[in-house]
Short mmCIF file of C-alpha atoms in Angstrom, two decimals:
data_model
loop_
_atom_site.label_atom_id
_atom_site.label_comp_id
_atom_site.label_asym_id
_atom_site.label_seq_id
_atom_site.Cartn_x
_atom_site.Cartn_y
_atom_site.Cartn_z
CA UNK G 106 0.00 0.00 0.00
CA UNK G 107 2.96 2.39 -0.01
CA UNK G 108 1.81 3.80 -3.48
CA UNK G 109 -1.73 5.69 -1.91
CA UNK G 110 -0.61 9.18 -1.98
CA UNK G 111 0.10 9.72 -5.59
CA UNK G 112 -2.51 6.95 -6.25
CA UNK G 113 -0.16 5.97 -9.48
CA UNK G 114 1.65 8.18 -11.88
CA UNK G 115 2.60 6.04 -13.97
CA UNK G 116 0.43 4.46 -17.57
CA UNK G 117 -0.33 0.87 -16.32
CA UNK G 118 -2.67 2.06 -14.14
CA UNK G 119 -4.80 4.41 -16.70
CA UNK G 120 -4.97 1.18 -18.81
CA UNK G 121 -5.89 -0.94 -15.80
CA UNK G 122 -8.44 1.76 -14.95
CA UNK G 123 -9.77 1.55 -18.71
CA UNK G 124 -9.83 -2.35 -18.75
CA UNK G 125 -7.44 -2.18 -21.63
CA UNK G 126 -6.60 -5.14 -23.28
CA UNK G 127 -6.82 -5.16 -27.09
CA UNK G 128 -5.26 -2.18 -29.17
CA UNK G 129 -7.90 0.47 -29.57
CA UNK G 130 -9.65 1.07 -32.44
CA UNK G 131 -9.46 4.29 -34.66
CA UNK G 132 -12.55 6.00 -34.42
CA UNK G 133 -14.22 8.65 -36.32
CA UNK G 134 -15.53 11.79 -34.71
CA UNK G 135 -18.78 11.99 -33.19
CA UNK G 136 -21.92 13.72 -35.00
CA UNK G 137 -22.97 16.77 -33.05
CA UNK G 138 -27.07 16.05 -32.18
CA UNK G 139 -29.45 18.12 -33.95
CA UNK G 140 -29.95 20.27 -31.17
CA UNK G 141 -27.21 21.88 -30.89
CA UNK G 142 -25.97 25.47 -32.98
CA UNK G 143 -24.55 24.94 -36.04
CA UNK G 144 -20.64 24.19 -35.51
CA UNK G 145 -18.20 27.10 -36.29
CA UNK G 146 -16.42 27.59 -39.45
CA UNK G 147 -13.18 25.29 -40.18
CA UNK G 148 -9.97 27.43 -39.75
CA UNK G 149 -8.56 28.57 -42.88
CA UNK G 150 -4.99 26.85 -42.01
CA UNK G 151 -3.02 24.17 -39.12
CA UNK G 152 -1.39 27.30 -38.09
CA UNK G 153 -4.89 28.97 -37.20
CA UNK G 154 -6.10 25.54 -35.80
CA UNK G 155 -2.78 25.50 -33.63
CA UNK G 156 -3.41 29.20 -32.57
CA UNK G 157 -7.38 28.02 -31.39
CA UNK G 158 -5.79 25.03 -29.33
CA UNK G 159 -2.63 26.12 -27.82
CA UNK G 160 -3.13 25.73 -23.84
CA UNK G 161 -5.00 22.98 -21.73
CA UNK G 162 -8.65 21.20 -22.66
CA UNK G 163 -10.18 19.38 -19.86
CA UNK G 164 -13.15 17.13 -19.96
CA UNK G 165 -14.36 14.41 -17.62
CA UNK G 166 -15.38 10.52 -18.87
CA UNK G 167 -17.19 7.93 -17.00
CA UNK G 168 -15.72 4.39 -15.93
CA UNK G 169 -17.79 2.08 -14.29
CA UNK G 170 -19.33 4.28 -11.11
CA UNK G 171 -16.29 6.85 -11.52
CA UNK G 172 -15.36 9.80 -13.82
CA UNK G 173 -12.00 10.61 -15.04
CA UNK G 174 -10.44 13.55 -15.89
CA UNK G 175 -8.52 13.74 -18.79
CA UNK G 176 -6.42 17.31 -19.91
CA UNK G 177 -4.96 17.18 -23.45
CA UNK G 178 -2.10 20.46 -23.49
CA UNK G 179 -1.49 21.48 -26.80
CA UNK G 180 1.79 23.55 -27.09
CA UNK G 181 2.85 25.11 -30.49
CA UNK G 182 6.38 25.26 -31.34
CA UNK G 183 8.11 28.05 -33.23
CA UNK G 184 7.93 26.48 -36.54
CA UNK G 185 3.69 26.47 -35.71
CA UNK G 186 3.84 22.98 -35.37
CA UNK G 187 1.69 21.58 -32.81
CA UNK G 188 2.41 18.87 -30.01
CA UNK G 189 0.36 17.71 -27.35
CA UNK G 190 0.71 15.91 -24.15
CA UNK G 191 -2.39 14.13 -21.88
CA UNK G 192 -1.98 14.31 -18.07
CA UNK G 193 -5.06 12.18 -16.16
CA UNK G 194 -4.56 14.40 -12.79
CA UNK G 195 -7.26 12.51 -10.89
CA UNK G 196 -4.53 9.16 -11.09
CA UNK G 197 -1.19 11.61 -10.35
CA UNK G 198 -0.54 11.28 -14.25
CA UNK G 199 0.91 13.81 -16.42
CA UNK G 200 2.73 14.36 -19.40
CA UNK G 201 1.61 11.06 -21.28
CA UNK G 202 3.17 11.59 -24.79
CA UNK G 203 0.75 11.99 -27.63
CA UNK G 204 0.66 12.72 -31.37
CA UNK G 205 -1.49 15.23 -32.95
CA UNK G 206 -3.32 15.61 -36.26
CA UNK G 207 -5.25 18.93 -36.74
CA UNK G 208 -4.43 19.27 -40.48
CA UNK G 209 -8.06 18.26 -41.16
CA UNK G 210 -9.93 21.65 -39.54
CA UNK G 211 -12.28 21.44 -37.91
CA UNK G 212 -11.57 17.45 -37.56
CA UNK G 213 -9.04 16.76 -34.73
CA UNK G 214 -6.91 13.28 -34.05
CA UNK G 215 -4.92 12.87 -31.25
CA UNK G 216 -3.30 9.28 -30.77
CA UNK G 217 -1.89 8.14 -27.26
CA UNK G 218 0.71 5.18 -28.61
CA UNK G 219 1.71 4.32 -24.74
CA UNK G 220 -1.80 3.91 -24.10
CA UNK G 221 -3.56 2.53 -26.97
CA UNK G 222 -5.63 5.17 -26.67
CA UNK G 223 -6.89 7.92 -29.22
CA UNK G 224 -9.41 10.90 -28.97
CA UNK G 225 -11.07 11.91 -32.12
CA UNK G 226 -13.23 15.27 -32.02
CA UNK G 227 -14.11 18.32 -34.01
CA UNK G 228 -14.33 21.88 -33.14
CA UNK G 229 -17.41 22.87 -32.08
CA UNK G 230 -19.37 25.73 -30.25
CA UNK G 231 -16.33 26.69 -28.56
CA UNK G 232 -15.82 23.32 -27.20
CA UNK G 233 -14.26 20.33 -28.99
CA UNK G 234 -16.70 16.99 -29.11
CA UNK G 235 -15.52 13.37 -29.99
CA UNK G 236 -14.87 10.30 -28.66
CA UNK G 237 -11.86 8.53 -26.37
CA UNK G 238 -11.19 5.41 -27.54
CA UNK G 239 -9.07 2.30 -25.74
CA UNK G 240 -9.47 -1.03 -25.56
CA UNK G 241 -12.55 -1.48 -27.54
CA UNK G 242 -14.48 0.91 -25.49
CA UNK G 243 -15.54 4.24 -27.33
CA UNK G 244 -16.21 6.65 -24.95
CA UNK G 245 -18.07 10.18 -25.08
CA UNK G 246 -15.44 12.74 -24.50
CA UNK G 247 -16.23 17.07 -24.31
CA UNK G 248 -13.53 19.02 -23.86
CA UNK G 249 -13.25 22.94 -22.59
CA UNK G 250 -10.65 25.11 -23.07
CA UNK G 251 -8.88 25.70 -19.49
CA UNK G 252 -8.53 23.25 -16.41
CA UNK G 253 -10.90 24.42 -13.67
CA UNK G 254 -8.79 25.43 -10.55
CA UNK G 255 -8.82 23.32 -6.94
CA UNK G 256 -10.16 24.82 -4.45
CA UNK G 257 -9.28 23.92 -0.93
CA UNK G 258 -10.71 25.91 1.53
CA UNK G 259 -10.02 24.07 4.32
CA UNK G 260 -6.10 24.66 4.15
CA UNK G 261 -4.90 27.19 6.55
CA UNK G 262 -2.97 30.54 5.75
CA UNK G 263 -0.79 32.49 7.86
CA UNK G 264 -0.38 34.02 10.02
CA UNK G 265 -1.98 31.21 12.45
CA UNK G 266 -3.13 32.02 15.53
CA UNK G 267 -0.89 29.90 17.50
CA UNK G 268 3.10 29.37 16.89
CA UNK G 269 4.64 26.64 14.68
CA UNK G 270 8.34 26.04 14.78
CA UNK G 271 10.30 23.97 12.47
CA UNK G 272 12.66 21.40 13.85
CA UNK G 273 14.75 18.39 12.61
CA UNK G 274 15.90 15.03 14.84
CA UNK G 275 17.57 11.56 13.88
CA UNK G 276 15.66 9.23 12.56
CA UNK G 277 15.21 5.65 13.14
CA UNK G 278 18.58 4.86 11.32
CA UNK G 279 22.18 6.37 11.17
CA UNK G 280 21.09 7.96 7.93
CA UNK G 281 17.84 9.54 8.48
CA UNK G 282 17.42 13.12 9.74
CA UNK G 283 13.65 13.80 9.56
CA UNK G 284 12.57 17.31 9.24
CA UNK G 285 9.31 18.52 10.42
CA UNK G 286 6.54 21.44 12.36
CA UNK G 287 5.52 21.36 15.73
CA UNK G 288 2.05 23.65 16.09
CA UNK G 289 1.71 24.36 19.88
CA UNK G 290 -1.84 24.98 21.17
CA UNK G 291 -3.26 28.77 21.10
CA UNK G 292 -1.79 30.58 24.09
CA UNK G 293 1.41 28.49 24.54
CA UNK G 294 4.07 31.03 25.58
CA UNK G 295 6.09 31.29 22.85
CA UNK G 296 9.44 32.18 25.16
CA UNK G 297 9.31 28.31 25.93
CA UNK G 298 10.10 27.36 22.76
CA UNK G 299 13.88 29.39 22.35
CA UNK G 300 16.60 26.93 22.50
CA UNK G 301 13.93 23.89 22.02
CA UNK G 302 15.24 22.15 18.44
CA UNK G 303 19.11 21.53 20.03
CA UNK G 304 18.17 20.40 23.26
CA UNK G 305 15.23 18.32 22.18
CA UNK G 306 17.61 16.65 20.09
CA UNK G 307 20.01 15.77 22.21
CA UNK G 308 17.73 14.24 24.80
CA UNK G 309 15.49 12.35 21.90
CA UNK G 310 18.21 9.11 22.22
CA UNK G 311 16.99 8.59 25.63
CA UNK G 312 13.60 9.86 25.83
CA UNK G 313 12.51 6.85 23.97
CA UNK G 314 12.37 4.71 27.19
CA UNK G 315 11.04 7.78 29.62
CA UNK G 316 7.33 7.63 31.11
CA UNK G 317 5.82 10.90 30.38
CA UNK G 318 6.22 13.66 31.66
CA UNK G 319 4.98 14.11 35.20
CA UNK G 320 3.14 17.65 35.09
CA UNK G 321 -0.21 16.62 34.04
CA UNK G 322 -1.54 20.37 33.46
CA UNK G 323 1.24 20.58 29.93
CA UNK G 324 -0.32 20.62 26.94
CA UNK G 325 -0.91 16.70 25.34
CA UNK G 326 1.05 16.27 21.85
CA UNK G 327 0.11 14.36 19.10
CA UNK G 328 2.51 13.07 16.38
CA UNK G 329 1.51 12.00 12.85
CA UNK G 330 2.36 9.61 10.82
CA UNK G 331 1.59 9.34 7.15
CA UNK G 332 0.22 6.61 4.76
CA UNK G 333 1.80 4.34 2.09
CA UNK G 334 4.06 6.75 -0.25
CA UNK G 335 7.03 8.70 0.16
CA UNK G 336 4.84 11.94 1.62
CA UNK G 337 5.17 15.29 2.79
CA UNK G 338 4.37 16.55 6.56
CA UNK G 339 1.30 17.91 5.27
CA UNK G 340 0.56 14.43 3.75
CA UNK G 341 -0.19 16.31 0.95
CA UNK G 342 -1.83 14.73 -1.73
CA UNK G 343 -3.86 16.52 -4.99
CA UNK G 344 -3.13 19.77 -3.37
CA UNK G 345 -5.22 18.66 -0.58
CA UNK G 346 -3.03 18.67 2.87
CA UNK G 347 -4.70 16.77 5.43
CA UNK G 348 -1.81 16.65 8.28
CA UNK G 349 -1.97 20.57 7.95
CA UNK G 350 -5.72 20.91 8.45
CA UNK G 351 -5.33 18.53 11.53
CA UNK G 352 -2.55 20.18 12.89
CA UNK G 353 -4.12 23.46 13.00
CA UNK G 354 -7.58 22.09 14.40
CA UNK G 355 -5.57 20.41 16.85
CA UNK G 356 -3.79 23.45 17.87
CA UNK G 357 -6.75 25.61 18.08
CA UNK G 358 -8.26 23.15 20.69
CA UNK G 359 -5.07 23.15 23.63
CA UNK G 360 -3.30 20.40 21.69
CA UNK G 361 0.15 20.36 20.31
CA UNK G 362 1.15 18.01 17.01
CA UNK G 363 4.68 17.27 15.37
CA UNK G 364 3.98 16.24 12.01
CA UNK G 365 7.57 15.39 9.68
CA UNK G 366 8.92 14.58 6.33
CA UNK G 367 9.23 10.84 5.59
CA UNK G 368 12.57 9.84 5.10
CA UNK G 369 13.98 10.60 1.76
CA UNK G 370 11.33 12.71 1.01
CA UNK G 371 11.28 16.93 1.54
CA UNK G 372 13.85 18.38 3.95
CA UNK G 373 14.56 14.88 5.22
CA UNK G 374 17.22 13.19 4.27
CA UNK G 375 17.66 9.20 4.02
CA UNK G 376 16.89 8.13 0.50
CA UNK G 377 19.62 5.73 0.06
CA UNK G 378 17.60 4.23 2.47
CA UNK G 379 13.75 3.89 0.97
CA UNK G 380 14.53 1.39 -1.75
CA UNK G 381 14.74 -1.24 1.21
CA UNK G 382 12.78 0.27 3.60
CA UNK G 383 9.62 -1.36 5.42
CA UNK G 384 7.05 -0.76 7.48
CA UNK G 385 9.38 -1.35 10.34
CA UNK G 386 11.81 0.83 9.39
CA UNK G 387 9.27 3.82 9.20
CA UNK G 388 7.95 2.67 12.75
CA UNK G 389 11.76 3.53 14.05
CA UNK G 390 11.38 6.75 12.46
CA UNK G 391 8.22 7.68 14.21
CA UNK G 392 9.49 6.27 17.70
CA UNK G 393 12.37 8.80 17.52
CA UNK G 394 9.74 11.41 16.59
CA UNK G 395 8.01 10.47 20.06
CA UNK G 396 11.31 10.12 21.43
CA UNK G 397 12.16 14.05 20.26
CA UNK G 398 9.16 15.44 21.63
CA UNK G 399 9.45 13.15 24.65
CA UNK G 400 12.75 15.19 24.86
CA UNK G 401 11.70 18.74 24.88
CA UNK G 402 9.71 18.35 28.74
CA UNK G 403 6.86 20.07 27.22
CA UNK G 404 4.31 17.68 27.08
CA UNK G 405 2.18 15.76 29.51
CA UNK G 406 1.32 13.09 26.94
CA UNK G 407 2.35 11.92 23.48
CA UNK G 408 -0.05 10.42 21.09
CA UNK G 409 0.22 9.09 18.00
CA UNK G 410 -1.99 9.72 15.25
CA UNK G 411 -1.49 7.55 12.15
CA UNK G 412 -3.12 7.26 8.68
CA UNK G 413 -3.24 4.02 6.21
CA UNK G 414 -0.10 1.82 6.94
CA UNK G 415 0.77 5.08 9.41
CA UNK G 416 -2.02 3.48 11.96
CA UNK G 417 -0.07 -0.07 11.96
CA UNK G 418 3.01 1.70 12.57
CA UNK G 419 0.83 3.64 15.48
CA UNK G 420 -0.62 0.12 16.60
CA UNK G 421 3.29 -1.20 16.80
CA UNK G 422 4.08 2.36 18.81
CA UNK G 423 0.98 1.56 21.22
CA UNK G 424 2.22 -2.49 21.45
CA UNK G 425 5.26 -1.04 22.78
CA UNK G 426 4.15 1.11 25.60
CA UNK G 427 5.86 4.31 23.94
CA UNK G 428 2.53 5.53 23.26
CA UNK G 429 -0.10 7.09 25.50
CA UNK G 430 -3.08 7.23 22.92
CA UNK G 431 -3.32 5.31 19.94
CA UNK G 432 -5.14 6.89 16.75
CA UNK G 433 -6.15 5.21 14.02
CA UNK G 434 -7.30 6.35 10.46
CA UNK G 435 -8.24 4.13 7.81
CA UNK G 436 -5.91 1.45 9.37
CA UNK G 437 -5.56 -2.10 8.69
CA UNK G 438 -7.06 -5.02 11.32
CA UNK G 439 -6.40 -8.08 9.28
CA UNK G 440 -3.44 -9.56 7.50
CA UNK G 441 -1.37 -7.47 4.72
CA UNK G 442 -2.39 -9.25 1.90
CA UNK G 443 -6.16 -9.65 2.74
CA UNK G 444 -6.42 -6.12 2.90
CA UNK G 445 -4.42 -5.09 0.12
CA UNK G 446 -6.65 -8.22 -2.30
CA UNK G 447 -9.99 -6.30 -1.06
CA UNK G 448 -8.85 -3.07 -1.73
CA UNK G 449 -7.70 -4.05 -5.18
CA UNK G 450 -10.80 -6.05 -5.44
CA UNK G 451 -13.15 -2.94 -4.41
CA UNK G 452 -11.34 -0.34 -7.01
CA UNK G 453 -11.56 -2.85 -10.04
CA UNK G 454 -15.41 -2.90 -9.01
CA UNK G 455 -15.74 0.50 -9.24
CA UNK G 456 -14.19 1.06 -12.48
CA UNK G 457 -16.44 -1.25 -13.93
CA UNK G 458 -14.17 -4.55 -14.51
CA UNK G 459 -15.64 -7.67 -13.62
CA UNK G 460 -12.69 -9.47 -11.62
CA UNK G 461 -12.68 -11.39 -8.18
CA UNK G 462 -8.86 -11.28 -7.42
CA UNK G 463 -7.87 -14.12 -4.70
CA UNK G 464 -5.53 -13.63 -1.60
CA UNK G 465 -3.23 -15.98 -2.94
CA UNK G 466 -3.24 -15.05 -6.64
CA UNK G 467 -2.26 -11.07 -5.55
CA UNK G 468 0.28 -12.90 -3.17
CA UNK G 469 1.87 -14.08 -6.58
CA UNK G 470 1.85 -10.56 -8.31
CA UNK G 471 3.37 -9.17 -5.11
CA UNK G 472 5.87 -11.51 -4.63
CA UNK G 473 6.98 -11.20 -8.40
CA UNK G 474 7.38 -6.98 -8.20
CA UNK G 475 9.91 -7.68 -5.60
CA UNK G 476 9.34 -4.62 -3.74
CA UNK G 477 11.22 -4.90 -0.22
CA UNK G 478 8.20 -2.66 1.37
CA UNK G 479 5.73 -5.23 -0.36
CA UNK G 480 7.05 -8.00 0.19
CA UNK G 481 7.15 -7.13 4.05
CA UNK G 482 3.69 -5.56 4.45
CA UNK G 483 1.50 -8.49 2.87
CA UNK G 484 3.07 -10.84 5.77
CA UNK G 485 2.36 -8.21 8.00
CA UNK G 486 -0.70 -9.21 10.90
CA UNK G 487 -1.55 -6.19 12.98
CA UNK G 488 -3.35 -8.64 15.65
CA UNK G 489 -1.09 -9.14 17.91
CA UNK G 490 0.33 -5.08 17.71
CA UNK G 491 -3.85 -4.20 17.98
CA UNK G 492 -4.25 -6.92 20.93
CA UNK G 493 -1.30 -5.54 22.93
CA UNK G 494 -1.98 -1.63 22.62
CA UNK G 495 -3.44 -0.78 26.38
CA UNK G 496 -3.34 2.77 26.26
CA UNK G 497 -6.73 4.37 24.87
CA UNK G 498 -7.52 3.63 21.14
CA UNK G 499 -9.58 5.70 18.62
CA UNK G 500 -10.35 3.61 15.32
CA UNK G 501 -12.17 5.19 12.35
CA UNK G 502 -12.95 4.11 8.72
CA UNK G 503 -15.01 5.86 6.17
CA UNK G 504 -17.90 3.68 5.64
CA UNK G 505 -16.40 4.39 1.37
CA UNK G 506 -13.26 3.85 1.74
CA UNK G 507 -12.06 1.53 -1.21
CA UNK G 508 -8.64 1.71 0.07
CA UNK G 509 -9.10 -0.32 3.75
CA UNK G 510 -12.40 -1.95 3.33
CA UNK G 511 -14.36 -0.80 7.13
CA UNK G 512 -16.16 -3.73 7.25
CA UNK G 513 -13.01 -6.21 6.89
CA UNK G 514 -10.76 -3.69 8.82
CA UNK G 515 -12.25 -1.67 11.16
CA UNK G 516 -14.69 -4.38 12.15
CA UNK G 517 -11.80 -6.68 12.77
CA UNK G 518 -9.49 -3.61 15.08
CA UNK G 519 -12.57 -3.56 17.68
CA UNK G 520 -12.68 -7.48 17.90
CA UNK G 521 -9.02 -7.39 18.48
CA UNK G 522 -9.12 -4.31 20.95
CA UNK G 523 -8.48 -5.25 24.64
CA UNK G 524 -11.26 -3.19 25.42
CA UNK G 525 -12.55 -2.57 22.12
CA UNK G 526 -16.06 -0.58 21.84
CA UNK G 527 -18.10 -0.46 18.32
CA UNK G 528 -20.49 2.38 19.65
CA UNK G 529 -18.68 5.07 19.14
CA UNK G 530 -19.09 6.88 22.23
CA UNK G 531 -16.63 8.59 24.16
CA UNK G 532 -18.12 6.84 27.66
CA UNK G 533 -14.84 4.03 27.29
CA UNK G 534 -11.41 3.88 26.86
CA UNK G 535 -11.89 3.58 23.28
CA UNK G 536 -13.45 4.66 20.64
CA UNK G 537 -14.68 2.87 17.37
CA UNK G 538 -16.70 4.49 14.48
CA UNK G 539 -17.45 4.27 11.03
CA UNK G 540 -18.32 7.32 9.12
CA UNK G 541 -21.14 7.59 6.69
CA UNK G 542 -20.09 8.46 3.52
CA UNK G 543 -16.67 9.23 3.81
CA UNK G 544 -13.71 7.86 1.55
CA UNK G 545 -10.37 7.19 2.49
CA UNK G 546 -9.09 10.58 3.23
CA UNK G 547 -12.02 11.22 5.08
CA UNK G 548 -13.41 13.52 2.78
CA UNK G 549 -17.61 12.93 1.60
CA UNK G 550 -17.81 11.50 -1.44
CA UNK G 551 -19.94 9.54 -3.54
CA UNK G 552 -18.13 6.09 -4.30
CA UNK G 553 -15.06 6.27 -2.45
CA UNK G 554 -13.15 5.41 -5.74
CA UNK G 555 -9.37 7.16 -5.00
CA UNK G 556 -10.00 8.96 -8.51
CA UNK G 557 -12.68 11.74 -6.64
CA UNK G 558 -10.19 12.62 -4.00
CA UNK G 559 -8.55 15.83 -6.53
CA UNK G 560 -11.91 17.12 -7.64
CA UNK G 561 -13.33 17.06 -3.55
CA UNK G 562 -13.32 20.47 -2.13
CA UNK G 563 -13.07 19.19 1.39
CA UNK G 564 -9.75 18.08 2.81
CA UNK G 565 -11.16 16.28 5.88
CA UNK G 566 -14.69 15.76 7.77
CA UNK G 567 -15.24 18.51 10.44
CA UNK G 568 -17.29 15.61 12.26
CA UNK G 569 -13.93 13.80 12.07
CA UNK G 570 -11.90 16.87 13.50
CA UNK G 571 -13.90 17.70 16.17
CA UNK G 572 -13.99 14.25 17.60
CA UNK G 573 -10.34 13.59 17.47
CA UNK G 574 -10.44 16.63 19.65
CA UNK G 575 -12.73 15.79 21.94
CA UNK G 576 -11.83 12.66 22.76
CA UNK G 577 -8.04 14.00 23.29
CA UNK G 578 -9.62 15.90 26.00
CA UNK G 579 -12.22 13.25 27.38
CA UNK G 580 -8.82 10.94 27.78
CA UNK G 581 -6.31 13.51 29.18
CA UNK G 582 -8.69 15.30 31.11
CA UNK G 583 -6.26 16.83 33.59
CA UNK G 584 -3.94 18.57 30.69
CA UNK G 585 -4.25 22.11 30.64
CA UNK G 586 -6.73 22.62 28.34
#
């Protein structure tokens, strides 16, 4: 699963997404219906036809329950030539070469050779209408000049009501210096923090092994770790930045977060390391976050709040007694491989192909990538990490989430809790709730398929926020809130 923040950039998965399997066909352009305004006049020349397209044309086409965006960028050269390139943004994909034929105005041919793909259309009311063809499936296809903008007003701006301060530590190997933000809580005095990054540091080695810290009325700390993929500490994904919004929810409600750069990724340094790298190894890198903050002697408790394969990783933190909460997002509660076959299983559904992958027939395709990361992760069984976590747990799922299926996962973490409740009230030790209509980032949606998360507005639920929140303060209830 350490591919879910990009999704895929790469072609293999537009053609799995398109159920390619044949060469596609060549296909003429569509008629324009009756109803619509007679189409505009063919340009006198290629040049003028290269003038009209130059710049982006978006349009959106529908596969299986989902839609895809496609943008075809036509560029024009200083000969007037004109080129073309097809990004599919809702996947991560851009810059898919292409070849273009616009000498037949107002008739327009664009071929796609790595994809077997081709879009045939015609210039029409301002728009051009035709056809995307793949794999034997002829698809209606509109494009408008211009790629609408994302909007995401959930991200915060500065200047934030509370102070931030960037710091760096070791990681969880000689190699690894991980870079990231604490936010402190609204209020905190900001003459505490002088002097904090150097002697943090020094103490993080042996904080690891420290109970926390013994004045109860300090502020509670939370530290995130990230899903599958080389990420960001925003976890930033489709210009959404989910680890941001949380950290400045967080701080706005009395609680402090450390969020970082995963190793080999950003301002952190490591990437020798990530080819071999495995959910273990990113587990050592969050202990020494905890360890860091641990360090500083500003915090009455240290959480850790993890997303995707960053909730196992908080499960191992929580097996180990170096956490005092446990928070998991979208994490897994049965074997590696299970999940990872019903996850593939769910997205194939929703694209429309008609496949029933078995546990040991995706063990096969694993095994064969031989991916390190992989390799590890489908032998991985959270039950005994889930079983031993005794401090306080809150597990959520988005009851759409096609990446770690709630009623396979989530059902299977409060079965496995030592004091697991399903009610999803805050009267226990833990809490355990599945959200209605929410998707694997926790945004609303309306089939949880990971190609809707770009064109969401929302970054995350505001039911989700404020109930991380609360129950922060229902379980630390004599931190200085």
């Amino acid at each position: 699963m350490r591919s879910h923040a990009a999704i895929t950039a790469s072609v293999a998965a537009v053609l799995a997404l398109l159920s390619v399997s044949v060469p596609a066909r060549c296909l003429t352009a569509s008629r324009p219906q009756s109803s619509v305004s007679a189409p505009e006049p063919p340009a006198t020349s290629a040049e003028t036809v290269s003038e009209v397209l130059e710049g982006p044309w978006s349009g959106k086409i529908s596969v299986g329950q989902t839609e895809l965006t496609l943008v075809f960028n036509f560029a024009v050269s200083d000969d007037g030539s004109l080129s073309v390139t097809l990004d599919s943004p809702d996947q991560g994909a851009e810059g898919i070469e292409a070849e273009c034929d616009a000498t037949a105005s107002p008739m327009l041919r664009v071929n796609i050779p790595s994809l077997l793909a081709s879009y045939s259309g015609i210039l029409y009311g301002g728009n051009i209408v035709g056809t995307f063809s793949q794999g034997g499936l002829s698809l209606p296809l509109t494009l408008k000049k211009g790629e609408p903008p994302l909007l995401r007003p959930q991200t915060p701006q500065p200047p934030y009501p509370y102070a931030v301060e960037d710091v760096s530590f070791p990681g969880g190997s000689p190699e690894v210096t991980l870079a990231g933000t604490i936010s402190y809580p609204s209020g905190y005095s900001a003459s505490a923090i002088v002097g904090s990054a150097a002697t943090a540091a020094t103490a993080a080695s042996t904080a690891q092994d420290k109970a926390p810290g013994s004045d109860n009325t300090a502020p509670v700390a939370v530290v995130m770790v990230s899903g599958s993929g080389l990420q960001d500490r925003d976890e930033q994904i489709f210009g959404h930045r989910p680890f941001l919004v949380i950290a400045d929810y967080l701080a706005r409600n009395g609680i402090a977060s450390l969020r970082y750069d995963d190793r080999g990724f950003g301002e952190s340094t490591g990437a020798e390391t990530v080819g071999t790298a495995t959910t273990e190894d990113f587990m050592q890198d969050a202990l020494a976050a905890v360890g860091y903050l641990r360090g500083t002697g500003r915090f009455s408790r240290i959480g850790v709040l993890g997303h995707s394969e960053g909730a196992s990783i908080a499960f191992m933190l929580g097996a180990l007694g170096k956490a005092d909460f446990v928070i998991s997002l979208a994490g897994i509660g049965v074997k590696g491989d299970e999940a990872l076959t019903a996850q593939v299983n769910r997205i194939a559904e929703l694209s429309g192909q008609e496949v029933e992958l078995g546990v040991e027939d995706f063990r096969r395709s694993a095994l064969m990538q031989n991916q390190p990361w992989l390799s590890w992760f489908i032998d991985y069984d959270p039950t005994a990490d889930i079983s031993g976590t005794a401090c306080p747990v809150m597990a959520v799922n988005g009851s759409l989430d096609s990446q770690v299926i709630p009623s396979l996962n989530l059902v299977a973490i409060a079965e496995k809790l030592p004091e697991g409740s399903a009610d999803g009230e805050f009267g226990g030790k833990n809490f355990v709730k599945e959200y209605a209509s929410l998707n694997h980032l926790f945004q609303h949606c309306t089939t949880g398929a990971p190609t809707e998360y770009r064109g969401i507005e929302e970054t995350v639920s505001e039911e989700l926020l404020a109930d991380i929140a609360a129950w922060i303060r229902e379980i630390c209830p004599t931190a200085s809130w």
